[in-house]
Every structure is written in C-alpha cells, then in structure tokens.
Amino acid sequence: VQLQASGGGLVQPGGSLRLSCAASGFTFSRYWMYWVRQSPGKQHELVAAISSGGSPNYVDSVKGRFTISRDNAKNTVYLQMNSLKSEDTSVYHCAAGRSYGSGPVVYDYWGQGTLVTVSS
C-alpha cells in the first residue's frame, strides 16, 4: 500500500495550494479518504474527509477555504487550499479508512506527508 502526497510548498498568507495524494495497493474507491495535518508539539487534526461516493466533510477552521475531492478512476484525492493562513502551516498527510462521524476515525492506511508553509 502506498499513499504518496505532493503539492506542498511555501506560500504567502492569502495564497493557494493544491495537494494531491496518489494511492495504490488497495481498492481506493471503497474507502473514505482523509487529509490530516500535524504540527510539531500538536496532536494531529483531521481537516477534511470524503466518502467513497464523494461527500465531503470539513473541520470548522477550514470550511469555506479548503475543498476535498477525489478521482476514483485515477486513485487520487485532492485538497484545494485557498485563503491560506499562517496557522495552516503543517505537514499534511493523506490517509484511508472506512468511516467518519461515528466515533474516532481509524486510519487503515497512512501516507508520508507534504509540508505546507504559509509565511510572508
């Protein structure tokens, strides 16, 4: 199983980035996909989730700014991040699991992260 995230980088406050995560080794279309961020000294935060059918969910702090989407034909999940703030600076990981909203999320698969730095 591989989850390969890409698209991170340095961006100014108010700017945009698009993260991608290419998945392989499991039946992508059957899984929830998540974007989870983790900063040094902080717990990881699930910022966006998308069901196998494409229904998105967001943490309040990114609603209206981030958009999660998926292409099941390409086994890829995306995170479009607009109006970025300094507090969005973090390592962003993609992950796969089987549920959302009915208790703690269990990550069946977890990928390496891509660093997003929002700074002027």
N, CA, C and O atoms as a Tinker XYZ file with bonds, in Angstrom:
   480  protein
     1  N      0.845000   -1.193000    0.000000    73     2
     2  CA     0.000000    0.000000    0.000000    64     1     3
     3  C      0.880000    1.242000    0.000000    63     2     4     5
     4  O      1.858000    1.341000    0.741000    81     3
     5  N      0.501000    2.185000   -0.855000    73     3     6
     6  CA     1.222000    3.462000   -0.881000    64     5     7
     7  C      0.230000    4.612000   -0.978000    63     6     8     9
     8  O     -0.746000    4.554000   -1.725000    81     7
     9  N      0.504000    5.655000   -0.207000    73     7    10
    10  CA    -0.201000    6.918000   -0.304000    64     9    11
    11  C      0.864000    7.995000   -0.461000    63    10    12    13
    12  O      1.582000    8.314000    0.486000    81    11
    13  N      0.959000    8.546000   -1.653000    73    11    14
    14  CA     2.032000    9.479000   -1.991000    64    13    15
    15  C      1.461000   10.883000   -2.130000    63    14    16    17
    16  O      0.822000   11.209000   -3.131000    81    15
    17  N      1.696000   11.707000   -1.120000    73    15    18
    18  CA     1.199000   13.088000   -1.145000    64    17    19
    19  C      2.216000   14.006000   -1.805000    63    18    20    21
    20  O      3.423000   13.790000   -1.701000    81    19
    21  N      1.720000   15.024000   -2.479000    73    19    22
    22  CA     2.582000   16.005000   -3.134000    64    21    23
    23  C      1.849000   17.337000   -3.223000    63    22    24    25
    24  O      0.646000   17.419000   -2.978000    81    23
    25  N      2.598000   18.377000   -3.579000    73    23    26
    26  CA     1.983000   19.674000   -3.802000    64    25    27
    27  C      2.220000   20.705000   -2.728000    63    26    28    29
    28  O      1.797000   21.853000   -2.867000    81    27
    29  N      2.888000   20.322000   -1.661000    73    27    30
    30  CA     3.178000   21.285000   -0.612000    64    29    31
    31  C      4.233000   22.284000   -1.043000    63    30    32    33
    32  O      4.852000   22.147000   -2.098000    81    31
    33  N      4.426000   23.292000   -0.206000    73    31    34
    34  CA     5.430000   24.302000   -0.509000    64    33    35
    35  C      5.248000   25.533000    0.347000    63    34    36    37
    36  O      4.495000   25.530000    1.321000    81    35
    37  N      5.948000   26.587000   -0.032000    73    35    38
    38  CA     5.881000   27.865000    0.674000    64    37    39
    39  C      4.920000   28.788000   -0.071000    63    38    40    41
    40  O      5.028000   28.964000   -1.284000    81    39
    41  N      3.988000   29.367000    0.661000    73    39    42
    42  CA     3.007000   30.270000    0.056000    64    41    43
    43  C      2.760000   31.427000    1.009000    63    42    44    45
    44  O      2.849000   31.265000    2.226000    81    43
    45  N      2.454000   32.579000    0.464000    73    43    46
    46  CA     2.158000   33.745000    1.289000    64    45    47
    47  C      0.744000   33.647000    1.858000    63    46    48    49
    48  O     -0.113000   32.977000    1.281000    81    47
    49  N      0.499000   34.307000    2.979000    73    47    50
    50  CA    -0.866000   34.354000    3.515000    64    49    51
    51  C     -1.831000   34.869000    2.460000    63    50    52    53
    52  O     -1.538000   35.829000    1.748000    81    51
    53  N     -2.989000   34.217000    2.370000    73    51    54
    54  CA    -3.975000   34.560000    1.350000    64    53    55
    55  C     -3.816000   33.782000    0.057000    63    54    56    57
    56  O     -4.681000   33.836000   -0.818000    81    55
    57  N     -2.716000   33.062000   -0.064000    73    55    58
    58  CA    -2.450000   32.310000   -1.272000    64    57    59
    59  C     -3.147000   30.957000   -1.298000    63    58    60    61
    60  O     -3.919000   30.616000   -0.402000    81    59
    61  N     -2.853000   30.194000   -2.350000    73    59    62
    62  CA    -3.499000   28.896000   -2.565000    64    61    63
    63  C     -2.470000   27.821000   -2.885000    63    62    64    65
    64  O     -1.400000   28.097000   -3.428000    81    63
    65  N     -2.817000   26.607000   -2.540000    73    63    66
    66  CA    -2.056000   25.427000   -2.916000    64    65    67
    67  C     -3.039000   24.296000   -3.183000    63    66    68    69
    68  O     -4.139000   24.266000   -2.631000    81    67
    69  N     -2.624000   23.368000   -4.038000    73    67    70
    70  CA    -3.418000   22.171000   -4.280000    64    69    71
    71  C     -2.571000   20.945000   -3.974000    63    70    72    73
    72  O     -1.547000   20.711000   -4.615000    81    71
    73  N     -3.003000   20.174000   -2.999000    73    71    74
    74  CA    -2.323000   18.938000   -2.648000    64    73    75
    75  C     -2.956000   17.772000   -3.397000    63    74    76    77
    76  O     -4.161000   17.751000   -3.645000    81    75
    77  N     -2.121000   16.808000   -3.748000    73    75    78
    78  CA    -2.595000   15.579000   -4.376000    64    77    79
    79  C     -2.066000   14.388000   -3.592000    63    78    80    81
    80  O     -1.013000   14.467000   -2.960000    81    79
    81  N     -2.796000   13.296000   -3.637000    73    79    82
    82  CA    -2.350000   12.063000   -2.996000    64    81    83
    83  C     -2.718000   10.899000   -3.900000    63    82    84    85
    84  O     -3.895000   10.608000   -4.110000    81    83
    85  N     -1.705000   10.241000   -4.429000    73    83    86
    86  CA    -1.909000    9.088000   -5.296000    64    85    87
    87  C     -1.857000    7.814000   -4.469000    63    86    88    89
    88  O     -0.902000    7.579000   -3.727000    81    87
    89  N     -2.882000    7.004000   -4.601000    73    87    90
    90  CA    -2.999000    5.786000   -3.804000    64    89    91
    91  C     -2.789000    4.546000   -4.662000    63    90    92    93
    92  O     -3.120000    4.533000   -5.848000    81    91
    93  N     -2.241000    3.513000   -4.053000    73    91    94
    94  CA    -2.083000    2.243000   -4.743000    64    93    95
    95  C     -2.030000    1.117000   -3.726000    63    94    96    97
    96  O     -1.707000    1.336000   -2.559000    81    95
    97  N     -2.348000   -0.085000   -4.175000    73    95    98
    98  CA    -2.235000   -1.255000   -3.311000    64    97    99
    99  C     -3.485000   -1.626000   -2.544000    63    98   100   101
   100  O     -3.481000   -2.599000   -1.790000    81    99
   101  N     -4.566000   -0.861000   -2.724000    73    99   102
   102  CA    -5.834000   -1.214000   -2.088000    64   101   103
   103  C     -6.960000   -0.687000   -2.987000    63   102   104   105
   104  O     -6.718000    0.068000   -3.929000    81   103
   105  N     -8.181000   -1.096000   -2.680000    73   103   106
   106  CA    -9.318000   -0.710000   -3.511000    64   105   107
   107  C     -9.772000    0.692000   -3.113000    63   106   108   109
   108  O    -10.644000    0.869000   -2.264000    81   107
   109  N     -9.166000    1.654000   -3.740000    73   107   110
   110  CA    -9.323000    3.078000   -3.393000    64   109   111
   111  C    -10.796000    3.484000   -3.329000    63   110   112   113
   112  O    -11.212000    4.181000   -2.404000    81   111
   113  N    -11.570000    3.050000   -4.301000    73   111   114
   114  CA   -12.951000    3.516000   -4.431000    64   113   115
   115  C    -13.845000    3.084000   -3.280000    63   114   116   117
   116  O    -14.945000    3.615000   -3.127000    81   115
   117  N    -13.401000    2.143000   -2.477000    73   115   118
   118  CA   -14.229000    1.640000   -1.375000    64   117   119
   119  C    -13.937000    2.332000   -0.051000    63   118   120   121
   120  O    -14.607000    2.064000    0.945000    81   119
   121  N    -12.958000    3.208000   -0.027000    73   119   122
   122  CA   -12.505000    3.802000    1.223000    64   121   123
   123  C    -12.862000    5.278000    1.342000    63   122   124   125
   124  O    -12.895000    6.019000    0.360000    81   123
   125  N    -13.128000    5.677000    2.587000    73   123   126
   126  CA   -13.068000    7.091000    2.918000    64   125   127
   127  C    -11.622000    7.527000    2.774000    63   126   128   129
   128  O    -10.694000    6.769000    3.056000    81   127
   129  N    -11.450000    8.767000    2.329000    73   127   130
   130  CA   -10.118000    9.347000    2.266000    64   129   131
   131  C    -10.085000   10.604000    3.114000    63   130   132   133
   132  O    -11.061000   11.352000    3.182000    81   131
   133  N     -8.951000   10.827000    3.757000    73   131   134
   134  CA    -8.811000   11.932000    4.701000    64   133   135
   135  C     -7.535000   12.719000    4.425000    63   134   136   137
   136  O     -6.547000   12.187000    3.918000    81   135
   137  N     -7.588000   13.990000    4.771000    73   135   138
   138  CA    -6.385000   14.816000    4.874000    64   137   139
   139  C     -6.234000   15.180000    6.350000    63   138   140   141
   140  O     -7.146000   15.719000    6.976000    81   139
   141  N     -5.067000   14.870000    6.876000    73   139   142
   142  CA    -4.779000   15.066000    8.289000    64   141   143
   143  C     -3.507000   15.897000    8.392000    63   142   144   145
   144  O     -2.527000   15.616000    7.703000    81   143
   145  N     -3.512000   16.908000    9.236000    73   143   146
   146  CA    -2.304000   17.713000    9.389000    64   145   147
   147  C     -1.738000   17.558000   10.783000    63   146   148   149
   148  O     -2.458000   17.351000   11.760000    81   147
   149  N     -0.437000   17.665000   10.839000    73   147   150
   150  CA     0.255000   17.511000   12.121000    64   149   151
   151  C      1.392000   18.498000   12.205000    63   150   152   153
   152  O      2.256000   18.554000   11.330000    81   151
   153  N      1.382000   19.284000   13.279000    73   151   154
   154  CA     2.434000   20.264000   13.528000    64   153   155
   155  C      3.235000   19.818000   14.739000    63   154   156   157
   156  O      2.723000   19.095000   15.593000    81   155
   157  N      4.502000   20.250000   14.819000    73   155   158
   158  CA     5.342000   19.852000   15.954000    64   157   159
   159  C      4.695000   20.241000   17.283000    63   158   160   161
   160  O      4.261000   21.379000   17.460000    81   159
   161  N      4.637000   19.303000   18.200000    73   159   162
   162  CA     4.092000   19.578000   19.516000    64   161   163
   163  C      2.589000   19.595000   19.596000    63   162   164   165
   164  O      2.030000   19.869000   20.658000    81   163
   165  N      1.919000   19.307000   18.492000    73   163   166
   166  CA     0.454000   19.316000   18.480000    64   165   167
   167  C     -0.074000   17.958000   18.060000    63   166   168   169
   168  O      0.588000   17.191000   17.361000    81   167
   169  N     -1.300000   17.684000   18.515000    73   167   170
   170  CA    -1.953000   16.468000   18.036000    64   169   171
   171  C     -2.325000   16.618000   16.569000    63   170   172   173
   172  O     -2.509000   17.727000   16.068000    81   171
   173  N     -2.431000   15.493000   15.900000    73   171   174
   174  CA    -2.852000   15.574000   14.513000    64   173   175
   175  C     -4.311000   16.005000   14.446000    63   174   176   177
   176  O     -5.099000   15.731000   15.352000    81   175
   177  N     -4.650000   16.678000   13.368000    73   175   178
   178  CA    -6.002000   17.214000   13.168000    64   177   179
   179  C     -6.533000   16.748000   11.815000    63   178   180   181
   180  O     -5.922000   17.000000   10.776000    81   179
   181  N     -7.658000   16.076000   11.840000    73   179   182
   182  CA    -8.301000   15.670000   10.591000    64   181   183
   183  C     -9.009000   16.897000   10.022000    63   182   184   185
   184  O     -9.978000   17.367000   10.619000    81   183
   185  N     -8.568000   17.415000    8.919000    73   183   186
   186  CA    -9.132000   18.668000    8.396000    64   185   187
   187  C    -10.210000   18.431000    7.349000    63   186   188   189
   188  O    -11.105000   19.261000    7.189000    81   187
   189  N    -10.141000   17.307000    6.629000    73   187   190
   190  CA   -11.140000   17.052000    5.596000    64   189   191
   191  C    -11.258000   15.554000    5.360000    63   190   192   193
   192  O    -10.284000   14.808000    5.457000    81   191
   193  N    -12.477000   15.138000    5.049000    73   191   194
   194  CA   -12.747000   13.733000    4.750000    64   193   195
   195  C    -13.712000   13.669000    3.578000    63   194   196   197
   196  O    -14.541000   14.561000    3.394000    81   195
   197  N    -13.599000   12.616000    2.794000    73   195   198
   198  CA   -14.508000   12.446000    1.672000    64   197   199
   199  C    -14.907000   10.977000    1.580000    63   198   200   201
   200  O    -14.061000   10.084000    1.634000    81   199
   201  N    -16.194000   10.746000    1.442000    73   199   202
   202  CA   -16.689000    9.381000    1.367000    64   201   203
   203  C    -16.340000    8.746000    0.023000    63   202   204   205
   204  O    -15.884000    9.419000   -0.902000    81   203
   205  N    -16.563000    7.449000   -0.058000    73   203   206
   206  CA   -16.305000    6.749000   -1.315000    64   205   207
   207  C    -17.154000    7.327000   -2.446000    63   206   208   209
   208  O    -16.750000    7.300000   -3.609000    81   207
   209  N    -18.314000    7.843000   -2.106000    73   207   210
   210  CA   -19.210000    8.424000   -3.100000    64   209   211
   211  C    -18.978000    9.895000   -3.363000    63   210   212   213
   212  O    -19.639000   10.487000   -4.216000    81   211
   213  N    -18.028000   10.501000   -2.626000    73   211   214
   214  CA   -17.671000   11.886000   -2.910000    64   213   215
   215  C    -18.283000   12.937000   -2.006000    63   214   216   217
   216  O    -18.196000   14.125000   -2.317000    81   215
   217  N    -18.898000   12.548000   -0.898000    73   215   218
   218  CA   -19.461000   13.525000    0.035000    64   217   219
   219  C    -18.366000   14.065000    0.942000    63   218   220   221
   220  O    -17.702000   13.291000    1.632000    81   219
   221  N    -18.163000   15.395000    0.954000    73   219   222
   222  CA   -17.076000   15.975000    1.736000    64   221   223
   223  C    -17.491000   16.394000    3.147000    63   222   224   225
   224  O    -18.657000   16.685000    3.412000    81   223
   225  N    -16.525000   16.414000    4.021000    73   223   226
   226  CA   -16.704000   16.921000    5.374000    64   225   227
   227  C    -15.449000   17.693000    5.766000    63   226   228   229
   228  O    -14.343000   17.344000    5.355000    81   227
   229  N    -15.632000   18.763000    6.577000    73   227   230
   230  CA   -14.511000   19.619000    6.934000    64   229   231
   231  C    -14.553000   19.978000    8.417000    63   230   232   233
   232  O    -15.622000   20.046000    9.024000    81   231
   233  N    -13.381000   20.205000    8.984000    73   231   234
   234  CA   -13.304000   20.796000   10.308000    64   233   235
   235  C    -13.661000   22.274000   10.169000    63   234   236   237
   236  O    -13.409000   22.879000    9.127000    81   235
   237  N    -14.242000   22.852000   11.208000    73   235   238
   238  CA   -14.749000   24.223000   11.114000    64   237   239
   239  C    -13.682000   25.221000   10.672000    63   238   240   241
   240  O    -13.988000   26.167000    9.946000    81   239
   241  N    -12.443000   25.026000   11.095000    73   239   242
   242  CA   -11.399000   26.013000   10.820000    64   241   243
   243  C    -11.040000   26.133000    9.341000    63   242   244   245
   244  O    -10.395000   27.105000    8.947000    81   243
   245  N    -11.444000   25.168000    8.514000    73   243   246
   246  CA   -11.102000   25.240000    7.089000    64   245   247
   247  C    -12.333000   25.339000    6.189000    63   246   248   249
   248  O    -12.201000   25.456000    4.970000    81   247
   249  N    -13.519000   25.292000    6.778000    73   247   250
   250  CA   -14.742000   25.374000    5.970000    64   249   251
   251  C    -14.761000   26.676000    5.178000    63   250   252   253
   252  O    -14.464000   27.747000    5.708000    81   251
   253  N    -15.115000   26.567000    3.904000    73   251   254
   254  CA   -15.166000   27.736000    3.043000    64   253   255
   255  C    -13.839000   28.096000    2.411000    63   254   256   257
   256  O    -13.785000   28.930000    1.507000    81   255
   257  N    -12.755000   27.469000    2.883000    73   255   258
   258  CA   -11.422000   27.749000    2.333000    64   257   259
   259  C    -10.814000   26.527000    1.646000    63   258   260   261
   260  O    -10.130000   26.664000    0.632000    81   259
   261  N    -11.056000   25.346000    2.185000    73   259   262
   262  CA   -10.486000   24.107000    1.643000    64   261   263
   263  C    -11.580000   23.308000    0.946000    63   262   264   265
   264  O    -12.743000   23.331000    1.350000    81   263
   265  N    -11.182000   22.598000   -0.113000    73   263   266
   266  CA   -12.094000   21.712000   -0.818000    64   265   267
   267  C    -11.412000   20.371000   -1.060000    63   266   268   269
   268  O    -10.351000   20.305000   -1.681000    81   267
   269  N    -12.028000   19.313000   -0.569000    73   267   270
   270  CA   -11.512000   17.967000   -0.808000    64   269   271
   271  C    -12.286000   17.355000   -1.965000    63   270   272   273
   272  O    -13.497000   17.542000   -2.083000    81   271
   273  N    -11.583000   16.627000   -2.814000    73   271   274
   274  CA   -12.228000   15.940000   -3.934000    64   273   275
   275  C    -11.450000   14.664000   -4.228000    63   274   276   277
   276  O    -10.339000   14.470000   -3.734000    81   275
   277  N    -12.046000   13.808000   -5.031000    73   275   278
   278  CA   -11.381000   12.553000   -5.368000    64   277   279
   279  C    -11.707000   12.168000   -6.800000    63   278   280   281
   280  O    -12.751000   12.532000   -7.342000    81   279
   281  N    -10.786000   11.423000   -7.398000    73   279   282
   282  CA   -10.982000   10.864000   -8.734000    64   281   283
   283  C    -10.744000    9.361000   -8.599000    63   282   284   285
   284  O     -9.599000    8.908000   -8.574000    81   283
   285  N    -11.807000    8.606000   -8.513000    73   283   286
   286  CA   -11.662000    7.165000   -8.305000    64   285   287
   287  C    -11.025000    6.471000   -9.507000    63   286   288   289
   288  O    -10.421000    5.410000   -9.352000    81   287
   289  N    -11.146000    7.043000  -10.685000    73   287   290
   290  CA   -10.516000    6.454000  -11.867000    64   289   291
   291  C     -9.004000    6.592000  -11.804000    63   290   292   293
   292  O     -8.273000    5.776000  -12.366000    81   291
   293  N     -8.538000    7.632000  -11.114000    73   291   294
   294  CA    -7.094000    7.883000  -11.009000    64   293   295
   295  C     -6.543000    7.490000   -9.642000    63   294   296   297
   296  O     -5.348000    7.648000   -9.392000    81   295
   297  N     -7.397000    6.980000   -8.755000    73   295   298
   298  CA    -6.960000    6.623000   -7.397000    64   297   299
   299  C     -6.250000    7.785000   -6.709000    63   298   300   301
   300  O     -5.198000    7.617000   -6.094000    81   299
   301  N     -6.847000    8.955000   -6.828000    73   299   302
   302  CA    -6.209000   10.166000   -6.310000    64   301   303
   303  C     -7.223000   11.014000   -5.545000    63   302   304   305
   304  O     -8.378000   11.158000   -5.946000    81   303
   305  N     -6.751000   11.564000   -4.438000    73   303   306
   306  CA    -7.537000   12.504000   -3.650000    64   305   307
   307  C     -6.795000   13.837000   -3.633000    63   306   308   309
   308  O     -5.565000   13.884000   -3.617000    81   307
   309  N     -7.568000   14.912000   -3.637000    73   307   310
   310  CA    -7.005000   16.256000   -3.720000    64   309   311
   311  C     -7.468000   17.100000   -2.531000    63   310   312   313
   312  O     -8.489000   16.821000   -1.903000    81   311
   313  N     -6.689000   18.133000   -2.248000    73   311   314
   314  CA    -7.104000   19.139000   -1.277000    64   313   315
   315  C     -6.737000   20.501000   -1.851000    63   314   316   317
   316  O     -5.564000   20.870000   -1.901000    81   315
   317  N     -7.745000   21.238000   -2.280000    73   315   318
   318  CA    -7.545000   22.601000   -2.746000    64   317   319
   319  C     -7.626000   23.524000   -1.536000    63   318   320   321
   320  O     -8.637000   23.549000   -0.835000    81   319
   321  N     -6.571000   24.273000   -1.296000    73   319   322
   322  CA    -6.493000   25.145000   -0.120000    64   321   323
   323  C     -6.390000   26.591000   -0.589000    63   322   324   325
   324  O     -5.415000   26.978000   -1.232000    81   323
   325  N     -7.395000   27.377000   -0.263000    73   323   326
   326  CA    -7.422000   28.797000   -0.620000    64   325   327
   327  C     -7.395000   29.650000    0.642000    63   326   328   329
   328  O     -7.620000   29.158000    1.748000    81   327
   329  N     -7.119000   30.925000    0.456000    73   327   330
   330  CA    -7.091000   31.880000    1.580000    64   329   331
   331  C     -6.278000   31.333000    2.746000    63   330   332   333
   332  O     -6.723000   31.343000    3.894000    81   331
   333  N     -5.095000   30.863000    2.433000    73   331   334
   334  CA    -4.268000   30.215000    3.453000    64   333   335
   335  C     -3.831000   31.196000    4.530000    63   334   336   337
   336  O     -3.575000   32.370000    4.265000    81   335
   337  N     -3.752000   30.680000    5.750000    73   335   338
   338  CA    -3.353000   31.460000    6.920000    64   337   339
   339  C     -2.096000   30.847000    7.516000    63   338   340   341
   340  O     -1.764000   29.693000    7.245000    81   339
   341  N     -1.407000   31.626000    8.325000    73   339   342
   342  CA    -0.178000   31.119000    8.942000    64   341   343
   343  C     -0.457000   29.877000    9.793000    63   342   344   345
   344  O      0.378000   28.978000    9.892000    81   343
   345  N     -1.636000   29.842000   10.399000    73   343   346
   346  CA    -1.971000   28.694000   11.250000    64   345   347
   347  C     -2.255000   27.421000   10.459000    63   346   348   349
   348  O     -2.433000   26.354000   11.045000    81   347
   349  N     -2.297000   27.526000    9.128000    73   347   350
   350  CA    -2.432000   26.327000    8.300000    64   349   351
   351  C     -1.084000   25.645000    8.064000    63   350   352   353
   352  O     -1.031000   24.547000    7.509000    81   351
   353  N     -0.014000   26.284000    8.480000    73   351   354
   354  CA     1.317000   25.694000    8.333000    64   353   355
   355  C      1.387000   24.364000    9.068000    63   354   356   357
   356  O      1.115000   24.290000   10.266000    81   355
   357  N      1.753000   23.313000    8.340000    73   355   358
   358  CA     1.785000   21.978000    8.931000    64   357   359
   359  C      2.271000   20.980000    7.890000    63   358   360   361
   360  O      2.424000   21.307000    6.713000    81   359
   361  N      2.510000   19.761000    8.349000    73   359   362
   362  CA     2.708000   18.644000    7.436000    64   361   363
   363  C      1.343000   18.008000    7.196000    63   362   364   365
   364  O      0.643000   17.635000    8.138000    81   363
   365  N      0.980000   17.892000    5.937000    73   363   366
   366  CA    -0.326000   17.338000    5.564000    64   365   367
   367  C     -0.139000   15.901000    5.065000    63   366   368   369
   368  O      0.635000   15.638000    4.145000    81   367
   369  N     -0.866000   14.992000    5.693000    73   367   370
   370  CA    -0.845000   13.586000    5.321000    64   369   371
   371  C     -2.184000   13.204000    4.713000    63   370   372   373
   372  O     -3.223000   13.738000    5.102000    81   371
   373  N     -2.162000   12.283000    3.764000    73   371   374
   374  CA    -3.411000   11.662000    3.360000    64   373   375
   375  C     -3.503000   10.284000    4.008000    63   374   376   377
   376  O     -2.492000    9.643000    4.296000    81   375
   377  N     -4.717000    9.855000    4.225000    73   375   378
   378  CA    -4.967000    8.586000    4.896000    64   377   379
   379  C     -6.245000    7.974000    4.350000    63   378   380   381
   380  O     -7.056000    8.653000    3.722000    81   379
   381  N     -6.412000    6.689000    4.597000    73   379   382
   382  CA    -7.606000    5.964000    4.144000    64   381   383
   383  C     -8.214000    5.200000    5.303000    63   382   384   385
   384  O     -7.504000    4.679000    6.163000    81   383
   385  N     -9.534000    5.140000    5.316000    73   383   386
   386  CA   -10.231000    4.403000    6.366000    64   385   387
   387  C    -11.627000    4.032000    5.901000    63   386   388   389
   388  O    -11.972000    4.174000    4.727000    81   387
   389  N    -12.427000    3.550000    6.854000    73   387   390
   390  CA   -13.721000    3.011000    6.472000    64   389   391
   391  C    -14.903000    3.740000    7.078000    63   390   392   393
   392  O    -16.049000    3.336000    6.878000    81   391
   393  N    -14.636000    4.831000    7.831000    73   391   394
   394  CA   -15.763000    5.507000    8.462000    64   393   395
   395  C    -15.419000    6.943000    8.768000    63   394   396   397
   396  O    -14.267000    7.368000    8.687000    81   395
   397  N    -16.469000    7.687000    9.125000    73   395   398
   398  CA   -16.302000    9.076000    9.560000    64   397   399
   399  C    -17.568000    9.476000   10.299000    63   398   400   401
   400  O    -18.679000    9.201000    9.846000    81   399
   401  N    -17.389000   10.131000   11.444000    73   399   402
   402  CA   -18.525000   10.735000   12.137000    64   401   403
   403  C    -19.198000    9.868000   13.175000    63   402   404   405
   404  O    -20.081000   10.341000   13.891000    81   403
   405  N    -18.810000    8.624000   13.275000    73   403   406
   406  CA   -19.459000    7.729000   14.244000    64   405   407
   407  C    -18.468000    7.294000   15.305000    63   406   408   409
   408  O    -18.471000    6.142000   15.740000    81   407
   409  N    -17.632000    8.210000   15.712000    73   407   410
   410  CA   -16.605000    7.896000   16.689000    64   409   411
   411  C    -15.239000    8.220000   16.122000    63   410   412   413
   412  O    -15.133000    8.755000   15.018000    81   411
   413  N    -14.191000    7.899000   16.872000    73   411   414
   414  CA   -12.839000    8.201000   16.383000    64   413   415
   415  C    -12.559000    7.518000   15.057000    63   414   416   417
   416  O    -12.938000    6.366000   14.847000    81   415
   417  N    -11.896000    8.233000   14.171000    73   415   418
   418  CA   -11.552000    7.659000   12.869000    64   417   419
   419  C    -10.380000    6.713000   13.038000    63   418   420   421
   420  O     -9.398000    7.040000   13.705000    81   419
   421  N    -10.482000    5.560000   12.443000    73   419   422
   422  CA    -9.379000    4.600000   12.418000    64   421   423
   423  C     -8.755000    4.659000   11.030000    63   422   424   425
   424  O     -9.425000    4.431000   10.023000    81   423
   425  N     -7.468000    4.966000   10.994000    73   423   426
   426  CA    -6.773000    5.072000    9.722000    64   425   427
   427  C     -6.201000    3.704000    9.352000    63   426   428   429
   428  O     -5.261000    3.219000    9.981000    81   427
   429  N     -6.774000    3.105000    8.340000    73   427   430
   430  CA    -6.250000    1.820000    7.883000    64   429   431
   431  C     -4.905000    1.993000    7.188000    63   430   432   433
   432  O     -4.008000    1.161000    7.328000    81   431
   433  N     -4.779000    3.087000    6.435000    73   431   434
   434  CA    -3.537000    3.366000    5.709000    64   433   435
   435  C     -3.174000    4.835000    5.894000    63   434   436   437
   436  O     -4.042000    5.704000    5.972000    81   435
   437  N     -1.899000    5.085000    5.960000    73   435   438
   438  CA    -1.384000    6.421000    6.269000    64   437   439
   439  C     -0.195000    6.690000    5.375000    63   438   440   441
   440  O      0.694000    5.847000    5.254000    81   439
   441  N     -0.164000    7.851000    4.748000    73   439   442
   442  CA     0.936000    8.156000    3.848000    64   441   443
   443  C      1.925000    9.138000    4.428000    63   442   444   445
   444  O      1.678000    9.748000    5.468000    81   443
   445  N      3.039000    9.287000    3.756000    73   443   446
   446  CA     4.010000   10.298000    4.187000    64   445   447
   447  C      3.418000   11.662000    3.887000    63   446   448   449
   448  O      2.534000   11.778000    3.038000    81   447
   449  N      3.877000   12.668000    4.548000    73   447   450
   450  CA     3.263000   13.973000    4.436000    64   449   451
   451  C      3.964000   14.883000    3.452000    63   450   452   453
   452  O      5.052000   14.589000    2.957000    81   451
   453  N      3.310000   15.995000    3.186000    73   451   454
   454  CA     3.893000   17.062000    2.392000    64   453   455
   455  C      3.784000   18.349000    3.200000    63   454   456   457
   456  O      2.731000   18.653000    3.759000    81   455
   457  N      4.880000   19.102000    3.256000    73   455   458
   458  CA     4.945000   20.277000    4.130000    64   457   459
   459  C      4.328000   21.495000    3.454000    63   458   460   461
   460  O      4.673000   21.839000    2.324000    81   459
   461  N      3.420000   22.133000    4.158000    73   459   462
   462  CA     2.828000   23.396000    3.723000    64   461   463
   463  C      3.277000   24.477000    4.695000    63   462   464   465
   464  O      3.044000   24.378000    5.900000    81   463
   465  N      3.915000   25.496000    4.169000    73   463   466
   466  CA     4.373000   26.620000    4.986000    64   465   467
   467  C      3.722000   27.894000    4.471000    63   466   468   469
   468  O      3.886000   28.269000    3.310000    81   467
   469  N      2.982000   28.550000    5.352000    73   467   470
   470  CA     2.315000   29.797000    4.985000    64   469   471
   471  C      3.020000   30.926000    5.728000    63   470   472   473
   472  O      2.919000   31.046000    6.949000    81   471
   473  N      3.728000   31.740000    4.974000    73   471   474
   474  CA     4.541000   32.782000    5.593000    64   473   475
   475  C      4.833000   33.882000    4.581000    63   474   476   477
   476  O      4.958000   33.635000    3.381000    81   475
   477  N      4.938000   35.092000    5.096000    73   475   478
   478  CA     5.312000   36.203000    4.229000    64   477   479
   479  C      6.824000   36.421000    4.243000    63   478   480
   480  O      7.324000   37.320000    3.566000    81   479
